[in-house]
Amino acid sequence: MKPPKGAGRIERKLWLKINDSNIPSHVAIIMDGNGRWAKKRGLSRIKGHKAGIKAIENALDSALHLGVKVITVYAFSTENWIRPEYEVSVLMTLLFQFLKLQKKKLMNKNIRLSVIGDRSKLPRIVNKEIDRVLVETRHNNALIFNIALNYGGRDDILNAVKQLLDKNLEKDDINEDLFSYYLYTKGIPDPDLLIRTSGEVRVSNFLLWQIAYAELYFTDVLWPDFDTIEMLKAIIEYQKRERRYGGTGGI
Ligand code: IPE
Ligand code: IPE
Ligand code: MG
């Protein structure tokens, strides 16, 4: 793929390795390691989260240039509420500021915001800002920027079950397509590639149903250090994988 203007030497080399005809449509990311990134530098965890936000903007730019259609980032899990109250409140504030700052940029870049997860427990001002950006960006179509907020894969599945129970359906009416329709990710194709940073090899309750056939990519790089070069390495690795979906792969 043709490198974007201003790409450095190493980055250019990686762009040239990318095969334009095998770009994952949906990339999901477990952005982990902000706390450890800060600790390594003798900084507070909060500074780590601030650095992590910059990495999100960078991931959006690389996704745009690559032609990825959806990027989903795990920003806050249903389990993250057990963190100290101060950290939770800073995360919510950072999110609010991020959305406010990004509004214009998302418009300029033609990116549509989407949010998955149980929004009912988020602070009111965060929800208001989310609504504003959702409305403003709703016609943008270069990339969907999907943020998982108070998201849990199990909560997603239970929430779908509860909605289905209200529908008076026959057993035989229930199938995978119908079930997917009631998930938070309704209308969004399943992830092709799931990236997790920071060296942890687990999915931590992220998109459990949706990652059934995603390619998994784990890297030791901490989220604030995940730059364009790291994204390109992940895509190059993805392009080496043979996706079989249970078939024989022609062997
Ligand atoms: C990920 O970084 C960001 C969120 C969960 C919001 P962490 O805060 O989990 O960083 P580590 O895992 O402690 O290094
Ligand atoms: C997963 O990271 C959640 C997010 C990135 C938002 P965690 O840091 O919360 O996951 P565990 O606790 O290491 O599994
Ligand atoms: Mg973590």
Tab-separated table of C-alpha atoms and ligand atoms in Angstrom:
chain	number	residue	atom	x	y	z
A	1	MET	CA	0.000	0.000	0.000
A	2	LYS	CA	1.172	3.501	-0.769
A	3	PRO	CA	2.553	5.131	2.395
A	4	PRO	CA	0.920	8.352	3.607
A	5	LYS	CA	2.827	11.642	3.274
A	6	GLY	CA	5.276	12.286	6.061
A	7	ALA	CA	5.819	8.615	6.951
A	8	GLY	CA	9.337	7.883	8.219
A	9	ARG	CA	11.711	5.361	6.643
A	10	ILE	CA	10.760	2.327	8.778
A	11	GLU	CA	7.082	3.124	8.545
A	12	ARG	CA	7.265	3.466	4.742
A	13	LYS	CA	8.820	0.021	4.447
A	14	LEU	CA	5.930	-1.487	6.420
A	15	TRP	CA	3.256	0.337	4.413
A	16	LEU	CA	4.766	-1.104	1.242
A	17	LYS	CA	4.366	-4.618	2.676
A	18	ILE	CA	0.623	-4.204	3.186
A	19	ASN	CA	-1.569	-6.008	0.687
A	20	ASP	CA	-4.403	-3.628	-0.272
A	21	SER	CA	-6.763	-6.469	-1.095
A	22	ASN	CA	-6.695	-8.147	2.337
A	23	ILE	CA	-7.451	-5.406	4.823
A	24	PRO	CA	-9.489	-6.454	7.898
A	25	SER	CA	-12.866	-4.697	7.787
A	26	HIS	CA	-13.206	-4.602	11.559
A	27	VAL	CA	-10.286	-4.291	13.964
A	28	ALA	CA	-11.054	-4.580	17.692
A	29	ILE	CA	-8.489	-3.487	20.256
A	30	ILE	CA	-8.065	-4.238	23.963
A	31	MET	CA	-6.060	-1.161	24.886
A	32	ASP	CA	-4.132	-2.435	27.880
A	33	GLY	CA	-1.022	-1.324	29.745
A	34	ASN	CA	-1.557	2.379	30.495
A	35	GLY	CA	-0.845	1.839	34.197
A	36	ARG	CA	2.363	-0.115	33.581
A	37	TRP	CA	3.527	2.426	31.000
A	38	ALA	CA	3.213	5.156	33.639
A	39	LYS	CA	4.792	3.066	36.405
A	40	LYS	CA	7.862	2.419	34.251
A	41	ARG	CA	8.330	6.180	34.064
A	42	GLY	CA	7.603	6.902	37.716
A	43	LEU	CA	4.358	8.638	36.722
A	44	SER	CA	0.807	8.298	38.078
A	45	ARG	CA	-1.613	5.860	36.391
A	46	ILE	CA	-3.579	8.914	35.278
A	47	LYS	CA	-0.636	10.085	33.152
A	48	GLY	CA	-0.675	6.647	31.569
A	49	HIS	CA	-4.336	7.028	30.628
A	50	LYS	CA	-3.615	10.468	29.151
A	51	ALA	CA	-0.837	8.989	27.029
A	52	GLY	CA	-3.224	6.207	26.002
A	53	ILE	CA	-5.661	8.714	24.556
A	54	LYS	CA	-3.044	9.955	22.083
A	55	ALA	CA	-2.585	6.378	20.903
A	56	ILE	CA	-6.317	6.175	20.093
A	57	GLU	CA	-6.123	9.144	17.735
A	58	ASN	CA	-3.142	7.571	16.074
A	59	ALA	CA	-4.956	4.236	15.648
A	60	LEU	CA	-7.861	6.068	13.998
A	61	ASP	CA	-5.528	7.741	11.510
A	62	SER	CA	-3.814	4.487	10.572
A	63	ALA	CA	-7.185	2.735	10.255
A	64	LEU	CA	-8.406	5.480	7.923
A	65	HIS	CA	-5.381	5.218	5.665
A	66	LEU	CA	-5.563	1.422	5.664
A	67	GLY	CA	-9.220	1.457	4.669
A	68	VAL	CA	-10.399	-0.407	7.769
A	69	LYS	CA	-14.170	0.096	8.050
A	70	VAL	CA	-14.713	-0.314	11.804
A	71	ILE	CA	-12.356	0.114	14.721
A	72	THR	CA	-13.650	-0.912	18.147
A	73	VAL	CA	-11.698	0.068	21.245
A	74	TYR	CA	-12.253	-1.365	24.712
A	75	ALA	CA	-12.204	1.749	26.874
A	76	PHE	CA	-14.008	0.648	30.039
A	77	SER	CA	-15.190	-2.820	31.033
A	78	THR	CA	-18.082	-3.806	33.277
A	79	GLU	CA	-15.375	-4.958	35.701
A	80	ASN	CA	-13.387	-1.700	35.688
A	81	TRP	CA	-15.779	-0.153	38.265
A	82	ILE	CA	-13.873	-2.031	40.981
A	83	ARG	CA	-10.887	0.293	40.429
A	84	PRO	CA	-10.324	3.114	42.962
A	85	GLU	CA	-13.078	5.713	42.724
A	86	TYR	CA	-10.549	8.393	41.810
A	87	GLU	CA	-9.217	6.452	38.812
A	88	VAL	CA	-12.748	5.703	37.581
A	89	SER	CA	-13.734	9.346	37.804
A	90	VAL	CA	-10.587	10.493	35.992
A	91	LEU	CA	-11.231	7.944	33.237
A	92	MET	CA	-14.760	9.329	32.806
A	93	THR	CA	-13.455	12.915	32.739
A	94	LEU	CA	-10.782	12.038	30.201
A	95	LEU	CA	-13.396	10.397	28.059
A	96	PHE	CA	-15.611	13.451	28.232
A	97	GLN	CA	-12.737	15.760	27.254
A	98	PHE	CA	-11.651	13.402	24.498
A	99	LEU	CA	-15.121	13.392	22.939
A	100	LYS	CA	-15.373	17.169	23.143
A	101	LEU	CA	-11.979	17.609	21.492
A	102	GLN	CA	-12.536	14.936	18.874
A	103	LYS	CA	-15.890	16.192	17.593
A	104	LYS	CA	-14.368	18.535	15.011
A	105	LYS	CA	-11.636	16.090	14.059
A	106	LEU	CA	-14.123	13.267	13.524
A	107	MET	CA	-16.124	15.554	11.237
A	108	ASN	CA	-13.021	16.561	9.266
A	109	LYS	CA	-11.962	12.954	8.883
A	110	ASN	CA	-15.480	11.716	8.029
A	111	ILE	CA	-15.516	9.295	11.000
A	112	ARG	CA	-18.768	8.165	12.610
A	113	LEU	CA	-18.898	7.555	16.355
A	114	SER	CA	-20.634	4.493	17.770
A	115	VAL	CA	-20.812	3.317	21.389
A	116	ILE	CA	-21.442	-0.188	22.733
A	117	GLY	CA	-22.066	-1.205	26.339
A	118	ASP	CA	-24.507	-0.346	29.106
A	119	ARG	CA	-24.612	3.444	28.985
A	120	SER	CA	-27.125	3.727	31.828
A	121	LYS	CA	-24.382	3.708	34.452
A	122	LEU	CA	-22.199	6.366	32.814
A	123	PRO	CA	-22.155	9.920	34.237
A	124	ARG	CA	-24.841	12.157	32.745
A	125	ILE	CA	-22.399	14.624	31.225
A	126	VAL	CA	-20.552	11.821	29.469
A	127	ASN	CA	-23.822	10.479	28.056
A	128	LYS	CA	-24.862	13.942	26.883
A	129	GLU	CA	-21.564	14.462	25.076
A	130	ILE	CA	-21.801	10.980	23.529
A	131	ASP	CA	-25.284	11.812	22.232
A	132	ARG	CA	-24.062	15.078	20.735
A	133	VAL	CA	-21.194	13.415	18.887
A	134	LEU	CA	-23.380	10.479	17.798
A	135	VAL	CA	-25.858	12.876	16.208
A	136	GLU	CA	-23.254	15.138	14.651
A	137	THR	CA	-21.214	12.332	13.074
A	138	ARG	CA	-24.140	10.095	12.073
A	139	HIS	CA	-23.758	10.673	8.319
A	140	ASN	CA	-19.983	10.177	8.231
A	141	ASN	CA	-18.932	7.069	6.382
A	142	ALA	CA	-15.158	6.710	6.019
A	143	LEU	CA	-14.762	4.766	9.280
A	144	ILE	CA	-16.859	3.741	12.278
A	145	PHE	CA	-15.116	4.536	15.548
A	146	ASN	CA	-16.810	2.226	18.023
A	147	ILE	CA	-16.065	2.748	21.725
A	148	ALA	CA	-16.847	-0.034	24.216
A	149	LEU	CA	-17.897	1.692	27.430
A	150	ASN	CA	-19.111	-0.135	30.501
A	151	TYR	CA	-19.000	-3.050	28.103
A	152	GLY	CA	-18.885	-6.737	29.033
A	153	GLY	CA	-19.276	-9.636	26.628
A	154	ARG	CA	-21.428	-11.509	29.129
A	155	ASP	CA	-23.550	-8.433	29.778
A	156	ASP	CA	-23.958	-8.068	25.998
A	157	ILE	CA	-25.238	-11.655	25.692
A	158	LEU	CA	-27.533	-11.447	28.747
A	159	ASN	CA	-28.936	-8.153	27.522
A	160	ALA	CA	-29.773	-9.792	24.179
A	161	VAL	CA	-31.452	-12.736	25.945
A	162	LYS	CA	-33.585	-10.376	28.036
A	163	GLN	CA	-34.751	-8.466	24.958
A	164	LEU	CA	-35.554	-11.712	23.143
A	165	LEU	CA	-37.679	-12.918	26.051
A	166	ASP	CA	-39.984	-9.957	25.488
A	167	LYS	CA	-40.557	-10.876	21.847
A	168	ASN	CA	-42.871	-13.876	22.232
A	169	LEU	CA	-40.807	-15.902	19.813
A	170	GLU	CA	-41.015	-19.606	19.043
A	171	LYS	CA	-37.872	-21.619	19.814
A	172	ASP	CA	-37.234	-22.173	16.107
A	173	ASP	CA	-37.316	-18.456	15.358
A	174	ILE	CA	-34.107	-17.984	17.307
A	175	ASN	CA	-30.953	-18.267	15.236
A	176	GLU	CA	-27.507	-16.660	15.167
A	177	ASP	CA	-28.525	-13.788	12.902
A	178	LEU	CA	-31.514	-12.901	15.036
A	179	PHE	CA	-29.453	-13.154	18.205
A	180	SER	CA	-26.739	-10.872	16.761
A	181	TYR	CA	-29.425	-8.311	16.028
A	182	TYR	CA	-29.995	-7.865	19.772
A	183	LEU	CA	-26.321	-7.452	20.657
A	184	TYR	CA	-24.828	-3.993	21.208
A	185	THR	CA	-22.910	-4.479	17.945
A	186	LYS	CA	-26.103	-4.722	15.873
A	187	GLY	CA	-25.326	-3.819	12.259
A	188	ILE	CA	-21.554	-4.016	12.752
A	189	PRO	CA	-19.753	-6.998	11.185
A	190	ASP	CA	-17.807	-9.272	13.546
A	191	PRO	CA	-14.154	-8.318	14.135
A	192	ASP	CA	-11.651	-9.846	11.718
A	193	LEU	CA	-8.712	-8.993	13.921
A	194	LEU	CA	-8.520	-8.631	17.705
A	195	ILE	CA	-5.418	-6.886	19.053
A	196	ARG	CA	-4.428	-6.894	22.722
A	197	THR	CA	-1.469	-4.869	23.955
A	198	SER	CA	0.643	-5.169	27.124
A	199	GLY	CA	1.497	-8.878	27.010
A	200	GLU	CA	-1.651	-10.225	28.694
A	201	VAL	CA	-3.023	-13.178	26.773
A	202	ARG	CA	-6.711	-13.099	27.639
A	203	VAL	CA	-9.886	-11.524	26.328
A	204	SER	CA	-11.148	-10.008	29.605
A	205	ASN	CA	-14.851	-10.236	28.740
A	206	PHE	CA	-14.565	-8.401	25.407
A	207	LEU	CA	-16.916	-9.185	22.494
A	208	LEU	CA	-17.254	-12.859	23.473
A	209	TRP	CA	-19.884	-13.721	20.884
A	210	GLN	CA	-18.449	-11.559	18.116
A	211	ILE	CA	-14.841	-12.842	18.176
A	212	ALA	CA	-15.828	-16.437	17.360
A	213	TYR	CA	-13.632	-16.383	14.225
A	214	ALA	CA	-11.464	-13.306	14.762
A	215	GLU	CA	-7.713	-13.627	14.305
A	216	LEU	CA	-6.054	-12.888	17.645
A	217	TYR	CA	-2.909	-10.771	17.888
A	218	PHE	CA	-1.084	-10.226	21.164
A	219	THR	CA	1.845	-7.859	21.593
A	220	ASP	CA	3.996	-6.909	24.593
A	221	VAL	CA	3.896	-3.247	23.545
A	222	LEU	CA	2.042	-1.135	26.126
A	223	TRP	CA	-0.967	0.748	24.753
A	224	PRO	CA	0.522	4.295	24.919
A	225	ASP	CA	3.430	3.024	22.778
A	226	PHE	CA	1.150	1.435	20.173
A	227	ASP	CA	1.912	3.664	17.176
A	228	THR	CA	1.434	3.387	13.416
A	229	ILE	CA	4.414	1.039	13.128
A	230	GLU	CA	2.832	-1.330	15.663
A	231	MET	CA	-0.518	-1.190	13.892
A	232	LEU	CA	1.149	-2.038	10.582
A	233	LYS	CA	2.964	-4.992	12.193
A	234	ALA	CA	-0.392	-6.302	13.416
A	235	ILE	CA	-1.956	-5.969	9.958
A	236	ILE	CA	1.028	-7.660	8.293
A	237	GLU	CA	0.730	-10.560	10.749
A	238	TYR	CA	-3.030	-10.733	10.054
A	239	GLN	CA	-2.323	-10.938	6.331
A	240	LYS	CA	-0.135	-14.000	6.915
A	241	ARG	CA	-2.940	-15.901	8.617
A	242	GLU	CA	-5.061	-18.396	6.764
A	243	ARG	CA	-8.673	-18.056	7.825
A	244	ARG	CA	-10.378	-21.413	7.547
A	245	TYR	CA	-13.660	-21.036	9.448
A	246	GLY	CA	-13.647	-24.747	10.173
A	247	GLY	CA	-12.871	-25.792	6.606
A	248	THR	CA	-9.796	-27.567	5.294
A	249	GLY	CA	-8.091	-24.569	3.726
A	250	GLY	CA	-7.905	-26.522	0.487
A	251	ILE	CA	-5.419	-29.107	1.798
B	1	IPE	C1	-5.933	-0.067	30.115
B	1	IPE	O1	-4.823	0.180	30.890
B	1	IPE	C2	-6.930	1.047	30.160
B	1	IPE	C3	-8.175	0.754	30.883
B	1	IPE	C4	-8.509	-0.380	31.419
B	1	IPE	C5	-9.105	1.850	30.974
B	1	IPE	P1	-4.764	-0.312	32.376
B	1	IPE	O2	-5.223	0.795	33.280
B	1	IPE	O3	-5.467	-1.596	32.555
B	1	IPE	O4	-3.196	-0.513	32.548
B	1	IPE	P2	-2.455	-1.675	33.332
B	1	IPE	O5	-3.015	-2.969	32.861
B	1	IPE	O6	-2.723	-1.432	34.785
B	1	IPE	O7	-1.016	-1.496	32.982
B	2	IPE	C1	-9.356	-4.815	29.809
B	2	IPE	O1	-8.239	-4.426	30.523
B	2	IPE	C2	-10.352	-3.704	29.793
B	2	IPE	C3	-9.996	-2.551	29.003
B	2	IPE	C4	-8.935	-2.434	28.243
B	2	IPE	C5	-10.940	-1.474	29.059
B	2	IPE	P1	-8.089	-4.733	32.068
B	2	IPE	O2	-6.758	-4.203	32.469
B	2	IPE	O3	-9.259	-4.230	32.824
B	2	IPE	O4	-8.129	-6.325	32.094
B	2	IPE	P2	-7.548	-7.374	33.127
B	2	IPE	O5	-8.064	-7.009	34.484
B	2	IPE	O6	-6.049	-7.270	33.075
B	2	IPE	O7	-8.024	-8.700	32.629
B	3	MG	MG	-4.935	-3.532	32.456
